[in-house]
Each structure stands twice: as structure tokens, then as C-alpha cells.
């Protein structure tokens, strides 16, 4: 038996791969007391406690002091692991494979497995106002642009929006998410869906039903779960700042929506969607990627600031898309892009690319990925708002002044 396997110890290469860090980071963890190390029998190699490495991988990277441009906020909602997030300690991949979006949203809000069971319904007068408010909008407007108007109309018609206790916010959250979905126009005049949140949103973003077996809809709902929260992403910071000054839940969501569409955040899914749409045939993948790289453009759907060794959310969602539509022509185009990206040594694909592949295979309307992202992330924003409502002081970052001396 190899020395590395004796007593559950593994070498530096295996430990670094499991944690998704560079080998030098392992020794930084040792110096900080995060990991135990011992020398191998040959005296030349370092070995690490496999159980401790596994625990650290599941828990996420140890906290460090905030760096430039970062704001440290204590939260019990989401931990970022080596390749995936954990919602209140639970693996998001496992939740995406077996739970409904409502279950996961309720878990984020309350930590209670029983809180998501009842049907979610919007306030009918709010939906009517939101539909009327869209009457003069251009026909080709992307769904995310509509959602920003919808949330304002829903807020204006809810007299209970200022009830910021936990039960009130959870009730508002159910109605708000449902209202965002119900006020979107049905795709191509389809009858609106009548099931859960995912099925109803599908009918707004796809001109055809999910088909027999429900595979595409399962992938669609899994995507919502995978995107429901991601710790302190930019839109979540905006949402928390709003909640910290006691803005109501609608204003919290409006704050998040205002940030989400940036091309370095939720808008990246739209960028990946447009990238894949340019590849009409698999043979065009090399040209499309080559032109973007030659122009100095960032290739959307590849690389991640947190999951530097790969995004497990991509792997799960892409697998569900493949299972739902094996042999689909748009899958061939997606695979050609993935192969070309690997040939050019681009970073690993992320969940935005899988979301774009889902949209292409399912025939979702343009901008559907952004809208799915926004509705899903509403659950996370409200979870973070609940934490802030329980606090006592506003979030107030301070600037490091570098201008001319005050006169």
C-alpha cells in the first residue's frame, strides 16, 4: 500500500486538487492552523490529513481578511466551496437534483424543510397593475427589462410591503416571486403554466411545452436552484445595503435587479447565449471564438472568479441538458464551442454556458437565461434581506480618499 494511503493521509498534489487551490496555499493553511501536515517516510514529501481536507472542501475556503474592494459581512446563508456553493450547509448539487425551487427558497429564508410546501400565489391586483404598466413597452424588450418595471408595480399595490418581520417577509417573498412570473407575458401567446414556479416561468420564457418526461423542465428548475444564491455577489451586496436601511422587500429586489444585468454578473448568461447563437453549425465554433479573442473580448461562459478549477454547477446542469435532449443539433454546437475553448486553453466553462445551452436546446426566448437568473436570485436576495432586517445598523462602507486636500 502506498505511504500516502496509510492512516488516511494524502500528498500535496491530491490535497490541492480536492481543495481547488495551488500547492503553496496548502502551506499557508498549515501555518494558520487550518490543516495538519506530516512528512512522508522518505522525508521529502508532505502529507495532509485526508479527512480534514475533505471537511475543508465541503465547508469552503477558510475566511481571510477582506482584500481591496471587498466588504466583509457575516452571513449564515451560503458558503462557497472549492467548486460549488452550499446553502445553509447543504450541497447545492444535491438540492438541484431532488428538490423544488420553492423548497430551496424556503430553506434559504428559514432553514426549515417544511416551509416551502404550500402553493405560491401572487396578489392579483399587483399582477394586473404590472401587466398594465407594460402596455406601452417595445415588443422586443428583453424579459429582464420587464422585471424591473414589474417589481415596481407589484410594490405600489402591496400595502403590507413594510412589514419586515420574518413571517411577513417570507409571505411577501412567495407573492413577489409569483408576481414576477405571472406578470411576464406568456411566450408566443401560450396558455400560462399552472404548476409550480418553475413550470409557470417556463410558459413565460418558452413558446412550446416542455414535452414528455419533463426532462427540459427538470433542467430548467435545477438551473433556478443552482442560481438561487451565491454568497456576496455584486447584486446581493446591493440588496443587503438596501435591506440594512430597512428598505422593503420589493426595493431590495429592485436593487438587486439593477445590478444583475451587468455583463460581469447575471448579464454574462446573455453574453453566453449570444455566443452560442453565433455558432449556427459546429464548424463555425473556431471562427466565432477566434474573432472574439482577436478583438480582445472576454469570452462569456468561461472562467469563474471563485471556482478557478471548475464550476460543478456547469457539470450538473450540462448533464441534465444532455439527458433531456440527447443528439440535439444545438448540443453539437455547444460541444464544438467547448472543444474549441479547451483547444485554446480558455478557463473551464461555468454555469452561464450551461444555462445558454439549456436555452438553445429548449428554444427559450432571447434573454431567458437572464430572467431565470433574476427570478431565482430573488430568493437569495430576500434571504440576505432577512439577515439584515435582524441587524441594528446600516451597512456603511468607507472610502479611502485620494483626492486633493480639502481647502
CSV table of C-alpha atoms in Angstrom, one decimal:
chain,number,residue,atom,x,y,z
A,1,UNK,CA,0.0,0.0,0.0
A,2,UNK,CA,1.3,3.5,-0.9
A,3,UNK,CA,2.6,5.5,2.0
A,4,UNK,CA,0.0,8.3,1.0
A,5,UNK,CA,-2.9,6.0,1.8
A,6,UNK,CA,-1.7,4.9,5.3
A,7,UNK,CA,-3.8,6.3,8.0
A,8,UNK,CA,-5.9,8.5,5.6
A,9,UNK,CA,-3.1,10.9,4.6
A,10,UNK,CA,-2.7,12.2,1.0
A,11,UNK,CA,0.0,14.0,-0.8
A,12,UNK,CA,0.1,17.7,-1.6
A,13,UNK,CA,-1.0,17.2,-5.2
A,14,UNK,CA,-4.1,15.3,-4.2
A,15,UNK,CA,-5.0,17.7,-1.4
A,16,UNK,CA,-4.5,20.8,-3.7
A,17,UNK,CA,-6.7,19.3,-6.4
A,18,UNK,CA,-9.5,18.4,-3.9
A,19,UNK,CA,-9.5,22.0,-2.5
A,20,UNK,CA,-9.1,23.7,-5.8
A,21,UNK,CA,-6.0,25.7,-4.7
A,22,UNK,CA,-2.4,26.0,-5.5
A,23,UNK,CA,0.1,23.8,-3.5
A,24,UNK,CA,1.5,27.0,-1.9
A,25,UNK,CA,-1.9,27.7,-0.4
A,26,UNK,CA,-1.8,24.4,1.4
A,27,UNK,CA,1.3,25.5,3.4
A,28,UNK,CA,-0.4,28.8,4.1
A,29,UNK,CA,-3.3,26.8,5.6
A,30,UNK,CA,-0.8,24.8,7.7
A,31,UNK,CA,0.8,28.0,9.0
A,32,UNK,CA,-2.6,29.3,10.0
A,33,UNK,CA,-3.6,26.0,11.8
A,34,UNK,CA,-6.3,25.1,9.2
A,35,UNK,CA,-4.6,21.9,8.0
A,36,UNK,CA,-2.4,19.3,9.7
A,37,UNK,CA,0.7,18.1,7.9
A,38,UNK,CA,3.3,15.4,8.4
A,39,UNK,CA,6.3,14.2,6.5
A,40,UNK,CA,6.3,11.0,4.4
A,41,UNK,CA,8.5,8.1,5.3
A,42,UNK,CA,11.0,9.2,2.6
A,43,UNK,CA,11.4,12.6,4.4
A,44,UNK,CA,11.0,14.5,1.2
A,45,UNK,CA,7.2,14.9,0.8
A,46,UNK,CA,4.5,16.5,2.9
A,47,UNK,CA,1.3,14.5,3.6
A,48,UNK,CA,-2.1,16.0,4.7
A,49,UNK,CA,-5.0,14.6,6.7
A,50,UNK,CA,-7.5,13.4,4.1
A,51,UNK,CA,-10.5,13.7,6.4
A,52,UNK,CA,-9.5,17.3,7.3
A,53,UNK,CA,-9.0,18.1,3.6
A,54,UNK,CA,-12.4,16.7,2.8
A,55,UNK,CA,-14.1,18.7,5.6
A,56,UNK,CA,-12.4,21.9,4.4
A,57,UNK,CA,-13.5,21.2,0.8
A,58,UNK,CA,-17.1,20.8,1.9
A,59,UNK,CA,-17.1,23.8,4.2
A,60,UNK,CA,-15.4,26.1,1.8
A,61,UNK,CA,-12.1,28.0,1.8
A,62,UNK,CA,-11.2,29.4,5.2
A,63,UNK,CA,-12.0,33.1,5.8
A,64,UNK,CA,-9.3,35.6,5.1
A,65,UNK,CA,-9.2,39.3,5.8
A,66,UNK,CA,-11.0,41.3,3.1
A,67,UNK,CA,-8.8,42.4,0.2
A,68,UNK,CA,-9.0,45.6,-1.8
A,69,UNK,CA,-12.6,46.3,-2.9
A,70,UNK,CA,-14.1,43.7,-0.7
A,71,UNK,CA,-16.6,44.2,2.2
A,72,UNK,CA,-16.7,41.5,4.9
A,73,UNK,CA,-20.3,40.7,6.0
A,74,UNK,CA,-21.1,37.8,8.4
A,75,UNK,CA,-23.8,35.5,6.9
A,76,UNK,CA,-25.1,32.1,7.7
A,77,UNK,CA,-26.8,31.6,4.3
A,78,UNK,CA,-24.2,30.4,1.7
A,79,UNK,CA,-20.7,29.0,1.9
A,80,UNK,CA,-18.6,28.8,-1.2
A,81,UNK,CA,-16.8,25.5,-1.6
A,82,UNK,CA,-14.0,24.6,-4.0
A,83,UNK,CA,-16.4,24.1,-6.9
A,84,UNK,CA,-19.9,24.8,-5.7
A,85,UNK,CA,-22.0,26.7,-3.1
A,86,UNK,CA,-23.6,25.2,0.0
A,87,UNK,CA,-27.0,26.6,1.1
A,88,UNK,CA,-27.1,26.6,4.9
A,89,UNK,CA,-24.6,23.7,4.9
A,90,UNK,CA,-26.3,21.7,2.1
A,91,UNK,CA,-24.7,20.8,-1.2
A,92,UNK,CA,-26.5,22.8,-3.9
A,93,UNK,CA,-25.9,20.0,-6.4
A,94,UNK,CA,-27.8,17.5,-4.3
A,95,UNK,CA,-30.6,20.0,-3.8
A,96,UNK,CA,-30.8,20.7,-7.5
A,97,UNK,CA,-31.2,17.0,-8.3
A,98,UNK,CA,-34.0,16.3,-5.9
A,99,UNK,CA,-35.9,19.4,-4.6
A,100,UNK,CA,-38.2,22.0,-6.0
A,101,UNK,CA,-37.3,25.7,-6.3
A,102,UNK,CA,-39.9,26.5,-3.6
A,103,UNK,CA,-38.3,24.1,-1.2
A,104,UNK,CA,-34.9,25.6,-1.7
A,105,UNK,CA,-36.1,29.2,-1.4
A,106,UNK,CA,-37.8,28.4,1.8
A,107,UNK,CA,-34.7,26.7,3.1
A,108,UNK,CA,-32.7,29.8,2.3
A,109,UNK,CA,-35.2,32.0,4.0
A,110,UNK,CA,-35.9,30.0,7.2
A,111,UNK,CA,-33.7,26.9,7.4
A,112,UNK,CA,-36.9,24.9,7.6
A,113,UNK,CA,-37.6,21.9,5.4
A,114,UNK,CA,-41.3,22.2,5.8
A,115,UNK,CA,-41.7,25.9,4.9
A,116,UNK,CA,-42.0,25.6,1.1
A,117,UNK,CA,-44.9,23.2,0.7
A,118,UNK,CA,-47.9,25.4,0.2
A,119,UNK,CA,-48.7,26.8,-3.3
A,120,UNK,CA,-47.2,30.2,-4.0
A,121,UNK,CA,-49.7,32.7,-5.4
A,122,UNK,CA,-49.3,36.4,-6.3
A,123,UNK,CA,-51.5,39.3,-5.3
A,124,UNK,CA,-53.9,39.6,-8.3
A,125,UNK,CA,-54.2,43.3,-8.1
A,126,UNK,CA,-50.4,43.6,-8.2
A,127,UNK,CA,-50.2,41.4,-11.3
A,128,UNK,CA,-52.9,43.4,-13.0
A,129,UNK,CA,-51.1,46.7,-12.3
A,130,UNK,CA,-47.8,45.2,-13.6
A,131,UNK,CA,-49.4,43.9,-16.8
A,132,UNK,CA,-51.0,47.3,-17.4
A,133,UNK,CA,-47.7,49.1,-16.8
A,134,UNK,CA,-46.1,47.1,-19.6
A,135,UNK,CA,-48.7,48.0,-22.2
A,136,UNK,CA,-46.6,50.7,-23.9
A,137,UNK,CA,-43.3,48.8,-23.9
A,138,UNK,CA,-41.5,47.8,-27.1
A,139,UNK,CA,-42.4,44.3,-28.3
A,140,UNK,CA,-38.8,43.1,-28.4
A,141,UNK,CA,-37.8,44.1,-24.9
A,142,UNK,CA,-35.8,41.5,-23.0
A,143,UNK,CA,-37.5,39.9,-20.0
A,144,UNK,CA,-35.0,41.3,-17.5
A,145,UNK,CA,-36.0,44.8,-18.5
A,146,UNK,CA,-39.7,43.9,-17.9
A,147,UNK,CA,-38.9,42.5,-14.5
A,148,UNK,CA,-37.5,45.9,-13.3
A,149,UNK,CA,-40.8,47.5,-14.2
A,150,UNK,CA,-42.9,44.6,-12.8
A,151,UNK,CA,-41.3,44.8,-9.3
A,152,UNK,CA,-42.1,48.5,-9.0
A,153,UNK,CA,-45.8,47.9,-10.0
A,154,UNK,CA,-46.1,45.0,-7.5
A,155,UNK,CA,-44.7,47.1,-4.7
A,156,UNK,CA,-47.1,50.0,-5.4
A,157,UNK,CA,-50.1,47.8,-4.9
A,158,UNK,CA,-49.0,45.9,-1.7
A,159,UNK,CA,-50.0,47.8,1.5
A,160,UNK,CA,-48.1,45.2,3.6
A,161,UNK,CA,-44.7,45.7,2.0
A,162,UNK,CA,-43.3,47.5,5.0
A,163,UNK,CA,-43.9,44.5,7.4
A,164,UNK,CA,-40.4,43.4,7.9
A,165,UNK,CA,-40.8,40.7,10.4
A,166,UNK,CA,-39.6,37.2,9.3
A,167,UNK,CA,-43.1,35.8,8.7
A,168,UNK,CA,-44.2,38.9,6.8
A,169,UNK,CA,-41.1,38.9,4.6
A,170,UNK,CA,-41.5,35.2,3.8
A,171,UNK,CA,-45.1,35.7,2.8
A,172,UNK,CA,-44.1,38.7,0.7
A,173,UNK,CA,-41.4,36.7,-0.9
A,174,UNK,CA,-43.8,34.0,-2.1
A,175,UNK,CA,-46.2,36.6,-3.5
A,176,UNK,CA,-43.3,38.6,-5.0
A,177,UNK,CA,-41.6,35.7,-6.8
A,178,UNK,CA,-45.0,34.5,-8.1
A,179,UNK,CA,-45.9,38.0,-9.2
A,180,UNK,CA,-42.7,38.5,-11.2
A,181,UNK,CA,-43.5,35.3,-13.1
A,182,UNK,CA,-47.2,35.9,-13.6
A,183,UNK,CA,-46.8,39.4,-14.9
A,184,UNK,CA,-44.4,38.4,-17.7
A,185,UNK,CA,-46.2,37.9,-21.0
A,186,UNK,CA,-46.7,34.3,-22.0
A,187,UNK,CA,-44.3,33.2,-24.7
A,188,UNK,CA,-45.9,33.3,-28.2
A,189,UNK,CA,-49.3,33.6,-26.6
A,190,UNK,CA,-49.1,30.2,-24.9
A,191,UNK,CA,-51.5,29.5,-22.1
A,192,UNK,CA,-49.8,30.2,-18.8
A,193,UNK,CA,-48.4,27.3,-16.8
A,194,UNK,CA,-50.4,26.2,-13.7
A,195,UNK,CA,-47.9,24.2,-11.7
A,196,UNK,CA,-45.0,25.4,-9.5
A,197,UNK,CA,-42.9,28.5,-10.0
A,198,UNK,CA,-40.5,26.7,-12.5
A,199,UNK,CA,-43.4,25.5,-14.7
A,200,UNK,CA,-45.1,28.8,-14.7
A,201,UNK,CA,-41.9,30.6,-15.6
A,202,UNK,CA,-41.2,28.1,-18.4
A,203,UNK,CA,-44.5,29.2,-20.0
A,204,UNK,CA,-43.3,32.8,-20.0
A,205,UNK,CA,-39.9,32.0,-21.5
A,206,UNK,CA,-40.5,29.1,-23.9
A,207,UNK,CA,-43.0,29.1,-26.8
A,208,UNK,CA,-43.6,25.4,-26.5
A,209,UNK,CA,-44.4,22.9,-23.7
A,210,UNK,CA,-41.5,21.0,-22.1
A,211,UNK,CA,-42.5,17.8,-23.8
A,212,UNK,CA,-43.0,14.2,-22.5
A,213,UNK,CA,-41.0,13.1,-19.5
A,214,UNK,CA,-40.3,16.6,-18.2
A,215,UNK,CA,-36.6,16.4,-18.8
A,216,UNK,CA,-36.1,20.0,-20.0
A,217,UNK,CA,-38.3,21.4,-17.2
A,218,UNK,CA,-36.3,19.4,-14.7
A,219,UNK,CA,-33.1,21.0,-16.1
A,220,UNK,CA,-34.8,24.4,-16.0
A,221,UNK,CA,-35.8,24.1,-12.3
A,222,UNK,CA,-32.4,22.7,-11.4
A,223,UNK,CA,-30.9,25.9,-13.0
A,224,UNK,CA,-33.1,28.0,-10.8
A,225,UNK,CA,-31.9,26.2,-7.7
A,226,UNK,CA,-28.2,26.4,-8.7
A,227,UNK,CA,-28.6,30.1,-9.2
A,228,UNK,CA,-30.7,31.0,-6.2
A,229,UNK,CA,-27.8,32.4,-4.2
A,230,UNK,CA,-24.1,32.8,-4.4
A,231,UNK,CA,-22.9,34.4,-1.2
A,232,UNK,CA,-22.0,38.1,-1.6
A,233,UNK,CA,-22.2,38.6,-5.4
A,234,UNK,CA,-22.5,42.2,-6.5
A,235,UNK,CA,-26.3,42.2,-6.7
A,236,UNK,CA,-26.6,40.6,-3.3
A,237,UNK,CA,-24.4,43.3,-1.8
A,238,UNK,CA,-26.7,45.9,-3.3
A,239,UNK,CA,-29.7,44.1,-1.9
A,240,UNK,CA,-28.2,43.8,1.6
A,241,UNK,CA,-27.3,47.5,1.6
A,242,UNK,CA,-30.9,48.3,0.8
A,243,UNK,CA,-32.2,46.0,3.5
A,244,UNK,CA,-29.8,47.3,6.1
A,245,UNK,CA,-31.5,50.7,5.9
A,246,UNK,CA,-34.9,48.9,6.1
A,247,UNK,CA,-35.9,49.2,2.5
A,248,UNK,CA,-38.9,47.0,1.9
A,249,UNK,CA,-38.5,43.6,0.1
A,250,UNK,CA,-39.6,45.0,-3.2
A,251,UNK,CA,-37.0,47.7,-3.0
A,252,UNK,CA,-34.4,45.1,-2.0
A,253,UNK,CA,-35.2,43.1,-5.1
A,254,UNK,CA,-35.3,46.2,-7.3
A,255,UNK,CA,-31.8,47.0,-6.0
A,256,UNK,CA,-30.6,43.5,-7.0
A,257,UNK,CA,-32.2,43.7,-10.4
A,258,UNK,CA,-30.5,47.0,-11.1
A,259,UNK,CA,-27.1,45.3,-10.7
A,260,UNK,CA,-27.8,41.8,-12.0
A,261,UNK,CA,-27.8,42.8,-15.7
A,262,UNK,CA,-24.2,43.9,-15.8
A,263,UNK,CA,-22.1,41.8,-18.3
A,264,UNK,CA,-19.8,40.7,-15.5
A,265,UNK,CA,-22.6,39.3,-13.4
A,266,UNK,CA,-26.1,38.0,-14.5
A,267,UNK,CA,-25.7,39.5,-17.9
A,268,UNK,CA,-22.9,37.0,-18.6
A,269,UNK,CA,-25.6,34.4,-19.3
A,270,UNK,CA,-27.0,36.6,-22.1
A,271,UNK,CA,-23.5,37.0,-23.4
A,272,UNK,CA,-23.0,33.2,-23.5
A,273,UNK,CA,-26.5,32.9,-25.1
A,274,UNK,CA,-25.4,35.3,-27.9
A,275,UNK,CA,-22.1,33.5,-28.3
A,276,UNK,CA,-23.8,30.2,-28.8
A,277,UNK,CA,-26.3,31.7,-31.2
A,278,UNK,CA,-23.5,32.8,-33.5
A,279,UNK,CA,-22.4,29.2,-33.9
A,280,UNK,CA,-25.1,28.1,-36.4
A,281,UNK,CA,-23.1,24.9,-37.2
A,282,UNK,CA,-20.3,23.2,-35.2
A,283,UNK,CA,-17.7,24.0,-37.8
A,284,UNK,CA,-18.2,27.7,-37.0
A,285,UNK,CA,-17.0,27.4,-33.4
A,286,UNK,CA,-13.4,28.1,-34.2
A,287,UNK,CA,-14.2,31.2,-36.2
A,288,UNK,CA,-16.6,32.7,-33.6
A,289,UNK,CA,-14.2,32.2,-30.7
A,290,UNK,CA,-11.2,33.3,-32.7
A,291,UNK,CA,-12.9,36.6,-33.7
A,292,UNK,CA,-13.7,37.4,-30.1
A,293,UNK,CA,-10.3,36.6,-28.8
A,294,UNK,CA,-8.6,38.5,-31.7
A,295,UNK,CA,-10.7,41.5,-30.7
A,296,UNK,CA,-9.6,41.3,-27.1
A,297,UNK,CA,-13.1,40.4,-25.9
A,298,UNK,CA,-13.8,38.3,-22.9
A,299,UNK,CA,-15.4,35.0,-23.9
A,300,UNK,CA,-18.6,34.7,-21.8
A,301,UNK,CA,-19.4,31.4,-20.2
A,302,UNK,CA,-15.8,30.5,-19.4
A,303,UNK,CA,-13.8,31.1,-16.2
A,304,UNK,CA,-15.0,32.0,-12.7
A,305,UNK,CA,-13.6,34.3,-10.1
A,306,UNK,CA,-14.3,31.8,-7.3
A,307,UNK,CA,-14.2,28.3,-8.9
A,308,UNK,CA,-10.8,28.6,-10.5
A,309,UNK,CA,-10.5,24.9,-11.0
A,310,UNK,CA,-14.0,24.3,-12.5
A,311,UNK,CA,-17.7,25.1,-11.7
A,312,UNK,CA,-19.5,22.0,-10.6
A,313,UNK,CA,-22.8,23.7,-11.3
A,314,UNK,CA,-21.9,23.7,-15.0
A,315,UNK,CA,-21.2,19.9,-14.9
A,316,UNK,CA,-24.6,19.1,-13.3
A,317,UNK,CA,-26.7,21.4,-15.4
A,318,UNK,CA,-25.0,20.4,-18.7
A,319,UNK,CA,-25.5,16.8,-17.8
A,320,UNK,CA,-29.3,17.4,-17.3
A,321,UNK,CA,-29.4,19.2,-20.6
A,322,UNK,CA,-27.8,16.3,-22.4
A,323,UNK,CA,-30.1,13.8,-20.8
A,324,UNK,CA,-33.2,15.9,-21.7
A,325,UNK,CA,-32.3,16.2,-25.4
A,326,UNK,CA,-29.7,13.7,-26.5
A,327,UNK,CA,-28.4,14.3,-30.0
A,328,UNK,CA,-30.0,17.7,-30.3
A,329,UNK,CA,-28.3,19.8,-33.0
A,330,UNK,CA,-27.7,22.7,-30.6
A,331,UNK,CA,-25.9,20.4,-28.3
A,332,UNK,CA,-23.5,19.6,-31.1
A,333,UNK,CA,-22.8,23.4,-31.5
A,334,UNK,CA,-22.3,23.7,-27.7
A,335,UNK,CA,-19.9,20.8,-27.7
A,336,UNK,CA,-18.0,22.3,-30.6
A,337,UNK,CA,-17.6,25.6,-28.6
A,338,UNK,CA,-16.4,23.6,-25.5
A,339,UNK,CA,-13.9,21.7,-27.6
A,340,UNK,CA,-12.5,24.8,-29.2
A,341,UNK,CA,-12.3,26.6,-25.9
A,342,UNK,CA,-10.3,23.7,-24.4
A,343,UNK,CA,-8.1,23.6,-27.5
A,344,UNK,CA,-7.3,27.3,-27.0
A,345,UNK,CA,-6.7,26.7,-23.3
A,346,UNK,CA,-9.5,29.0,-22.1
A,347,UNK,CA,-10.6,28.7,-18.5
A,348,UNK,CA,-13.1,26.0,-17.6
A,349,UNK,CA,-16.8,26.6,-18.6
A,350,UNK,CA,-19.1,27.9,-15.9
A,351,UNK,CA,-22.8,27.7,-15.2
A,352,UNK,CA,-23.6,30.6,-17.6
A,353,UNK,CA,-22.6,28.4,-20.5
A,354,UNK,CA,-24.7,25.5,-19.4
A,355,UNK,CA,-27.6,28.0,-19.0
A,356,UNK,CA,-27.1,29.2,-22.5
A,357,UNK,CA,-27.0,25.6,-23.8
A,358,UNK,CA,-30.3,24.9,-22.0
A,359,UNK,CA,-31.8,27.9,-23.6
A,360,UNK,CA,-30.6,26.9,-27.1
A,361,UNK,CA,-31.8,23.3,-26.7
A,362,UNK,CA,-35.2,24.2,-25.2
A,363,UNK,CA,-35.9,27.0,-27.6
A,364,UNK,CA,-36.2,29.7,-24.9
A,365,UNK,CA,-36.9,33.3,-25.9
A,366,UNK,CA,-33.9,35.7,-26.2
A,367,UNK,CA,-32.8,36.8,-22.7
A,368,UNK,CA,-34.5,33.9,-21.0
A,369,UNK,CA,-31.3,33.0,-19.1
A,370,UNK,CA,-31.1,36.4,-17.5
A,371,UNK,CA,-34.7,36.3,-16.5
A,372,UNK,CA,-34.4,32.8,-15.0
A,373,UNK,CA,-31.3,34.0,-13.1
A,374,UNK,CA,-33.2,37.1,-11.8
A,375,UNK,CA,-36.3,35.2,-10.6
A,376,UNK,CA,-34.1,32.5,-9.0
A,377,UNK,CA,-31.8,35.0,-7.3
A,378,UNK,CA,-34.7,36.9,-5.8
A,379,UNK,CA,-34.9,34.0,-3.3
A,380,UNK,CA,-31.3,34.7,-2.3
A,381,UNK,CA,-31.7,38.4,-2.1
A,382,UNK,CA,-34.6,38.0,0.3
A,383,UNK,CA,-32.7,35.5,2.4
A,384,UNK,CA,-29.9,38.1,2.8
A,385,UNK,CA,-32.5,40.8,3.5
A,386,UNK,CA,-33.9,38.8,6.3
A,387,UNK,CA,-30.4,38.7,7.9
A,388,UNK,CA,-30.1,42.5,7.5
A,389,UNK,CA,-33.6,43.1,8.9
A,390,UNK,CA,-32.4,41.3,12.1
A,391,UNK,CA,-29.4,43.6,12.4
A,392,UNK,CA,-29.2,47.0,14.1
A,393,UNK,CA,-27.1,49.3,11.8
A,394,UNK,CA,-26.8,50.2,8.2
A,395,UNK,CA,-24.0,48.9,6.0
A,396,UNK,CA,-21.7,51.9,5.6
A,397,UNK,CA,-18.5,51.2,3.6
A,398,UNK,CA,-15.9,53.9,3.9
A,399,UNK,CA,-13.9,55.4,1.1
A,400,UNK,CA,-10.2,55.8,1.1
A,401,UNK,CA,-9.9,59.4,0.0
A,402,UNK,CA,-7.2,60.1,-2.6
A,403,UNK,CA,-8.3,63.4,-4.0
A,404,UNK,CA,-6.9,66.9,-3.4
A,405,UNK,CA,-6.6,68.0,0.3
A,406,UNK,CA,-9.8,69.8,1.5
A,407,UNK,CA,-9.4,73.5,1.2
